[in-house]
Amino acid sequence: MTGQAKIVVWLLAVLCGLAAVGLGVVAAIADLDTAGQVASVAGSIAGLAGVALSCYTLVRPSAAGSHETAATAAGARSVAAGGSIGRAVTGDRVTLTTPPVPPAVAGISGSAQAMGERGVAAAGGVGEAFTGDDTRA
């Protein structure tokens, strides 16, 4: 959580606490009918604020979307993926006889960087990686 988010959370917590104390004071000084009416109006305002915040959250760009998936492969025959890789083959004359194995972790995205010759990197899972020559799978 960023510093600004922490400040907003604390301010909202203090505001809710003050509202609760205020309603208690109204209930003690005035009668319960007045306190009930004040609580009803305060609840309506809080509900509308919640709806507005929810709508804003739905239409704004997500935090995950602001960090673009970055996959960089820097090396001969290197493979990099911002998500998962089922099978990566970088070797010469590789004979594949089996279907690819699904990656262990699916649905993850982020940054991955493969360095060096035949490097394999993924932000998610890697099912299989064949980097040698003349292999059989």
JSON list of C-alpha atoms in Angstrom, two decimals:
[
{"chain": "A", "resi": 1, "resn": "MET", "atom": "CA", "xyz": [0.00, 0.00, 0.00]},
{"chain": "A", "resi": 2, "resn": "THR", "atom": "CA", "xyz": [1.39, 3.39, -0.94]},
{"chain": "A", "resi": 3, "resn": "GLY", "atom": "CA", "xyz": [1.84, 6.24, 1.51]},
{"chain": "A", "resi": 4, "resn": "GLN", "atom": "CA", "xyz": [-1.13, 8.14, 0.08]},
{"chain": "A", "resi": 5, "resn": "ALA", "atom": "CA", "xyz": [-3.36, 5.09, 0.38]},
{"chain": "A", "resi": 6, "resn": "LYS", "atom": "CA", "xyz": [-2.39, 4.64, 4.03]},
{"chain": "A", "resi": 7, "resn": "ILE", "atom": "CA", "xyz": [-3.23, 8.28, 4.75]},
{"chain": "A", "resi": 8, "resn": "VAL", "atom": "CA", "xyz": [-6.63, 7.94, 3.06]},
{"chain": "A", "resi": 9, "resn": "VAL", "atom": "CA", "xyz": [-7.41, 4.76, 5.01]},
{"chain": "A", "resi": 10, "resn": "TRP", "atom": "CA", "xyz": [-6.49, 6.41, 8.31]},
{"chain": "A", "resi": 11, "resn": "LEU", "atom": "CA", "xyz": [-8.51, 9.52, 7.47]},
{"chain": "A", "resi": 12, "resn": "LEU", "atom": "CA", "xyz": [-11.56, 7.40, 6.64]},
{"chain": "A", "resi": 13, "resn": "ALA", "atom": "CA", "xyz": [-11.14, 5.42, 9.87]},
{"chain": "A", "resi": 14, "resn": "VAL", "atom": "CA", "xyz": [-10.97, 8.63, 11.91]},
{"chain": "A", "resi": 15, "resn": "LEU", "atom": "CA", "xyz": [-13.97, 10.04, 10.05]},
{"chain": "A", "resi": 16, "resn": "CYS", "atom": "CA", "xyz": [-16.02, 6.91, 10.75]},
{"chain": "A", "resi": 17, "resn": "GLY", "atom": "CA", "xyz": [-15.00, 7.04, 14.41]},
{"chain": "A", "resi": 18, "resn": "LEU", "atom": "CA", "xyz": [-16.03, 10.68, 14.67]},
{"chain": "A", "resi": 19, "resn": "ALA", "atom": "CA", "xyz": [-19.35, 9.89, 12.99]},
{"chain": "A", "resi": 20, "resn": "ALA", "atom": "CA", "xyz": [-20.00, 7.13, 15.53]},
{"chain": "A", "resi": 21, "resn": "VAL", "atom": "CA", "xyz": [-19.18, 9.46, 18.43]},
{"chain": "A", "resi": 22, "resn": "GLY", "atom": "CA", "xyz": [-21.39, 12.15, 16.90]},
{"chain": "A", "resi": 23, "resn": "LEU", "atom": "CA", "xyz": [-24.32, 9.76, 16.62]},
{"chain": "A", "resi": 24, "resn": "GLY", "atom": "CA", "xyz": [-23.79, 8.73, 20.25]},
{"chain": "A", "resi": 25, "resn": "VAL", "atom": "CA", "xyz": [-23.87, 12.38, 21.31]},
{"chain": "A", "resi": 26, "resn": "VAL", "atom": "CA", "xyz": [-27.06, 12.98, 19.32]},
{"chain": "A", "resi": 27, "resn": "ALA", "atom": "CA", "xyz": [-28.64, 9.92, 20.95]},
{"chain": "A", "resi": 28, "resn": "ALA", "atom": "CA", "xyz": [-27.62, 11.13, 24.43]},
{"chain": "A", "resi": 29, "resn": "ILE", "atom": "CA", "xyz": [-28.64, 14.79, 24.03]},
{"chain": "A", "resi": 30, "resn": "ALA", "atom": "CA", "xyz": [-31.66, 14.42, 21.76]},
{"chain": "A", "resi": 31, "resn": "ASP", "atom": "CA", "xyz": [-34.07, 11.53, 21.63]},
{"chain": "A", "resi": 32, "resn": "LEU", "atom": "CA", "xyz": [-33.65, 8.21, 19.84]},
{"chain": "A", "resi": 33, "resn": "ASP", "atom": "CA", "xyz": [-35.96, 9.25, 16.99]},
{"chain": "A", "resi": 34, "resn": "THR", "atom": "CA", "xyz": [-33.68, 12.14, 16.09]},
{"chain": "A", "resi": 35, "resn": "ALA", "atom": "CA", "xyz": [-30.60, 9.92, 16.38]},
{"chain": "A", "resi": 36, "resn": "GLY", "atom": "CA", "xyz": [-32.28, 7.34, 14.11]},
{"chain": "A", "resi": 37, "resn": "GLN", "atom": "CA", "xyz": [-33.04, 9.98, 11.50]},
{"chain": "A", "resi": 38, "resn": "VAL", "atom": "CA", "xyz": [-29.49, 11.32, 11.60]},
{"chain": "A", "resi": 39, "resn": "ALA", "atom": "CA", "xyz": [-28.11, 7.77, 11.31]},
{"chain": "A", "resi": 40, "resn": "SER", "atom": "CA", "xyz": [-30.42, 7.10, 8.37]},
{"chain": "A", "resi": 41, "resn": "VAL", "atom": "CA", "xyz": [-29.18, 10.18, 6.51]},
{"chain": "A", "resi": 42, "resn": "ALA", "atom": "CA", "xyz": [-25.54, 9.38, 7.36]},
{"chain": "A", "resi": 43, "resn": "GLY", "atom": "CA", "xyz": [-26.02, 5.79, 6.15]},
{"chain": "A", "resi": 44, "resn": "SER", "atom": "CA", "xyz": [-27.56, 6.99, 2.90]},
{"chain": "A", "resi": 45, "resn": "ILE", "atom": "CA", "xyz": [-24.65, 9.34, 2.27]},
{"chain": "A", "resi": 46, "resn": "ALA", "atom": "CA", "xyz": [-22.14, 6.59, 3.07]},
{"chain": "A", "resi": 47, "resn": "GLY", "atom": "CA", "xyz": [-23.96, 4.19, 0.74]},
{"chain": "A", "resi": 48, "resn": "LEU", "atom": "CA", "xyz": [-23.94, 6.70, -2.12]},
{"chain": "A", "resi": 49, "resn": "ALA", "atom": "CA", "xyz": [-20.25, 7.37, -1.51]},
{"chain": "A", "resi": 50, "resn": "GLY", "atom": "CA", "xyz": [-19.63, 3.61, -1.66]},
{"chain": "A", "resi": 51, "resn": "VAL", "atom": "CA", "xyz": [-21.48, 3.32, -4.97]},
{"chain": "A", "resi": 52, "resn": "ALA", "atom": "CA", "xyz": [-19.51, 6.25, -6.40]},
{"chain": "A", "resi": 53, "resn": "LEU", "atom": "CA", "xyz": [-16.21, 4.71, -5.25]},
{"chain": "A", "resi": 54, "resn": "SER", "atom": "CA", "xyz": [-17.17, 1.35, -6.75]},
{"chain": "A", "resi": 55, "resn": "CYS", "atom": "CA", "xyz": [-18.03, 2.95, -10.09]},
{"chain": "A", "resi": 56, "resn": "TYR", "atom": "CA", "xyz": [-14.75, 4.87, -10.07]},
{"chain": "A", "resi": 57, "resn": "THR", "atom": "CA", "xyz": [-12.84, 1.66, -9.33]},
{"chain": "A", "resi": 58, "resn": "LEU", "atom": "CA", "xyz": [-14.54, -0.10, -12.23]},
{"chain": "A", "resi": 59, "resn": "VAL", "atom": "CA", "xyz": [-13.73, 2.57, -14.82]},
{"chain": "A", "resi": 60, "resn": "ARG", "atom": "CA", "xyz": [-10.20, 3.56, -13.83]},
{"chain": "A", "resi": 61, "resn": "PRO", "atom": "CA", "xyz": [-7.20, 1.68, -15.22]},
{"chain": "A", "resi": 62, "resn": "SER", "atom": "CA", "xyz": [-6.22, -1.16, -12.93]},
{"chain": "A", "resi": 63, "resn": "ALA", "atom": "CA", "xyz": [-2.92, -1.20, -11.08]},
{"chain": "A", "resi": 64, "resn": "ALA", "atom": "CA", "xyz": [-1.98, -4.45, -12.83]},
{"chain": "A", "resi": 65, "resn": "GLY", "atom": "CA", "xyz": [-2.69, -2.84, -16.20]},
{"chain": "A", "resi": 66, "resn": "SER", "atom": "CA", "xyz": [-0.39, 0.07, -15.49]},
{"chain": "A", "resi": 67, "resn": "HIS", "atom": "CA", "xyz": [2.59, -2.25, -15.17]},
{"chain": "A", "resi": 68, "resn": "GLU", "atom": "CA", "xyz": [2.93, -3.60, -18.66]},
{"chain": "A", "resi": 69, "resn": "THR", "atom": "CA", "xyz": [4.08, -7.15, -19.10]},
{"chain": "A", "resi": 70, "resn": "ALA", "atom": "CA", "xyz": [7.76, -7.01, -19.95]},
{"chain": "A", "resi": 71, "resn": "ALA", "atom": "CA", "xyz": [9.46, -10.08, -21.32]},
{"chain": "A", "resi": 72, "resn": "THR", "atom": "CA", "xyz": [13.03, -9.70, -22.52]},
{"chain": "A", "resi": 73, "resn": "ALA", "atom": "CA", "xyz": [15.19, -12.40, -24.07]},
{"chain": "A", "resi": 74, "resn": "ALA", "atom": "CA", "xyz": [18.80, -11.29, -24.49]},
{"chain": "A", "resi": 75, "resn": "GLY", "atom": "CA", "xyz": [20.85, -14.10, -25.91]},
{"chain": "A", "resi": 76, "resn": "ALA", "atom": "CA", "xyz": [20.95, -16.53, -28.77]},
{"chain": "A", "resi": 77, "resn": "ARG", "atom": "CA", "xyz": [17.85, -18.77, -28.75]},
{"chain": "A", "resi": 78, "resn": "SER", "atom": "CA", "xyz": [16.57, -17.34, -25.47]},
{"chain": "A", "resi": 79, "resn": "VAL", "atom": "CA", "xyz": [12.87, -17.47, -24.58]},
{"chain": "A", "resi": 80, "resn": "ALA", "atom": "CA", "xyz": [11.06, -15.11, -22.20]},
{"chain": "A", "resi": 81, "resn": "ALA", "atom": "CA", "xyz": [7.35, -14.82, -21.44]},
{"chain": "A", "resi": 82, "resn": "GLY", "atom": "CA", "xyz": [5.41, -12.41, -19.27]},
{"chain": "A", "resi": 83, "resn": "GLY", "atom": "CA", "xyz": [3.03, -15.27, -18.43]},
{"chain": "A", "resi": 84, "resn": "SER", "atom": "CA", "xyz": [3.43, -19.04, -18.41]},
{"chain": "A", "resi": 85, "resn": "ILE", "atom": "CA", "xyz": [5.23, -21.29, -20.89]},
{"chain": "A", "resi": 86, "resn": "GLY", "atom": "CA", "xyz": [3.97, -24.78, -21.65]},
{"chain": "A", "resi": 87, "resn": "ARG", "atom": "CA", "xyz": [7.01, -25.95, -23.59]},
{"chain": "A", "resi": 88, "resn": "ALA", "atom": "CA", "xyz": [10.12, -24.10, -24.75]},
{"chain": "A", "resi": 89, "resn": "VAL", "atom": "CA", "xyz": [12.49, -25.77, -27.21]},
{"chain": "A", "resi": 90, "resn": "THR", "atom": "CA", "xyz": [15.76, -24.04, -28.10]},
{"chain": "A", "resi": 91, "resn": "GLY", "atom": "CA", "xyz": [17.94, -27.01, -29.10]},
{"chain": "A", "resi": 92, "resn": "ASP", "atom": "CA", "xyz": [18.79, -28.33, -32.55]},
{"chain": "A", "resi": 93, "resn": "ARG", "atom": "CA", "xyz": [17.32, -31.59, -33.82]},
{"chain": "A", "resi": 94, "resn": "VAL", "atom": "CA", "xyz": [15.00, -32.04, -30.83]},
{"chain": "A", "resi": 95, "resn": "THR", "atom": "CA", "xyz": [12.43, -34.77, -31.36]},
{"chain": "A", "resi": 96, "resn": "LEU", "atom": "CA", "xyz": [9.22, -34.34, -29.40]},
{"chain": "A", "resi": 97, "resn": "THR", "atom": "CA", "xyz": [7.00, -37.37, -28.98]},
{"chain": "A", "resi": 98, "resn": "THR", "atom": "CA", "xyz": [4.81, -36.35, -26.06]},
{"chain": "A", "resi": 99, "resn": "PRO", "atom": "CA", "xyz": [2.24, -33.56, -25.74]},
{"chain": "A", "resi": 100, "resn": "PRO", "atom": "CA", "xyz": [3.42, -30.47, -23.87]},
{"chain": "A", "resi": 101, "resn": "VAL", "atom": "CA", "xyz": [3.11, -30.44, -20.10]},
{"chain": "A", "resi": 102, "resn": "PRO", "atom": "CA", "xyz": [0.95, -27.58, -18.81]},
{"chain": "A", "resi": 103, "resn": "PRO", "atom": "CA", "xyz": [2.84, -25.02, -16.75]},
{"chain": "A", "resi": 104, "resn": "ALA", "atom": "CA", "xyz": [2.65, -25.39, -12.98]},
{"chain": "A", "resi": 105, "resn": "VAL", "atom": "CA", "xyz": [1.30, -21.88, -12.46]},
{"chain": "A", "resi": 106, "resn": "ALA", "atom": "CA", "xyz": [-1.18, -20.47, -14.97]},
{"chain": "A", "resi": 107, "resn": "GLY", "atom": "CA", "xyz": [-2.73, -17.02, -15.24]},
{"chain": "A", "resi": 108, "resn": "ILE", "atom": "CA", "xyz": [0.22, -15.10, -13.81]},
{"chain": "A", "resi": 109, "resn": "SER", "atom": "CA", "xyz": [1.69, -12.20, -15.71]},
{"chain": "A", "resi": 110, "resn": "GLY", "atom": "CA", "xyz": [4.60, -9.93, -14.98]},
{"chain": "A", "resi": 111, "resn": "SER", "atom": "CA", "xyz": [8.19, -9.40, -15.99]},
{"chain": "A", "resi": 112, "resn": "ALA", "atom": "CA", "xyz": [10.65, -12.05, -17.11]},
{"chain": "A", "resi": 113, "resn": "GLN", "atom": "CA", "xyz": [14.17, -11.73, -18.43]},
{"chain": "A", "resi": 114, "resn": "ALA", "atom": "CA", "xyz": [16.18, -14.54, -20.04]},
{"chain": "A", "resi": 115, "resn": "MET", "atom": "CA", "xyz": [19.89, -13.84, -20.26]},
{"chain": "A", "resi": 116, "resn": "GLY", "atom": "CA", "xyz": [22.54, -15.79, -22.07]},
{"chain": "A", "resi": 117, "resn": "GLU", "atom": "CA", "xyz": [22.38, -18.43, -24.75]},
{"chain": "A", "resi": 118, "resn": "ARG", "atom": "CA", "xyz": [19.23, -20.61, -24.69]},
{"chain": "A", "resi": 119, "resn": "GLY", "atom": "CA", "xyz": [17.95, -19.05, -21.50]},
{"chain": "A", "resi": 120, "resn": "VAL", "atom": "CA", "xyz": [14.31, -19.63, -20.55]},
{"chain": "A", "resi": 121, "resn": "ALA", "atom": "CA", "xyz": [12.40, -17.31, -18.21]},
{"chain": "A", "resi": 122, "resn": "ALA", "atom": "CA", "xyz": [8.72, -16.88, -17.40]},
{"chain": "A", "resi": 123, "resn": "ALA", "atom": "CA", "xyz": [6.81, -14.74, -14.92]},
{"chain": "A", "resi": 124, "resn": "GLY", "atom": "CA", "xyz": [4.45, -17.70, -14.50]},
{"chain": "A", "resi": 125, "resn": "GLY", "atom": "CA", "xyz": [5.29, -21.39, -14.63]},
{"chain": "A", "resi": 126, "resn": "VAL", "atom": "CA", "xyz": [7.34, -23.35, -17.14]},
{"chain": "A", "resi": 127, "resn": "GLY", "atom": "CA", "xyz": [6.01, -26.79, -18.05]},
{"chain": "A", "resi": 128, "resn": "GLU", "atom": "CA", "xyz": [9.07, -28.03, -19.98]},
{"chain": "A", "resi": 129, "resn": "ALA", "atom": "CA", "xyz": [12.24, -26.48, -21.36]},
{"chain": "A", "resi": 130, "resn": "PHE", "atom": "CA", "xyz": [14.49, -28.34, -23.82]},
{"chain": "A", "resi": 131, "resn": "THR", "atom": "CA", "xyz": [17.68, -26.37, -24.37]},
{"chain": "A", "resi": 132, "resn": "GLY", "atom": "CA", "xyz": [20.13, -29.10, -25.42]},
{"chain": "A", "resi": 133, "resn": "ASP", "atom": "CA", "xyz": [20.77, -30.54, -28.86]},
{"chain": "A", "resi": 134, "resn": "ASP", "atom": "CA", "xyz": [19.62, -33.99, -30.01]},
{"chain": "A", "resi": 135, "resn": "THR", "atom": "CA", "xyz": [17.21, -34.55, -27.16]},
{"chain": "A", "resi": 136, "resn": "ARG", "atom": "CA", "xyz": [14.13, -36.74, -27.27]},
{"chain": "A", "resi": 137, "resn": "ALA", "atom": "CA", "xyz": [11.03, -36.05, -25.23]}
]
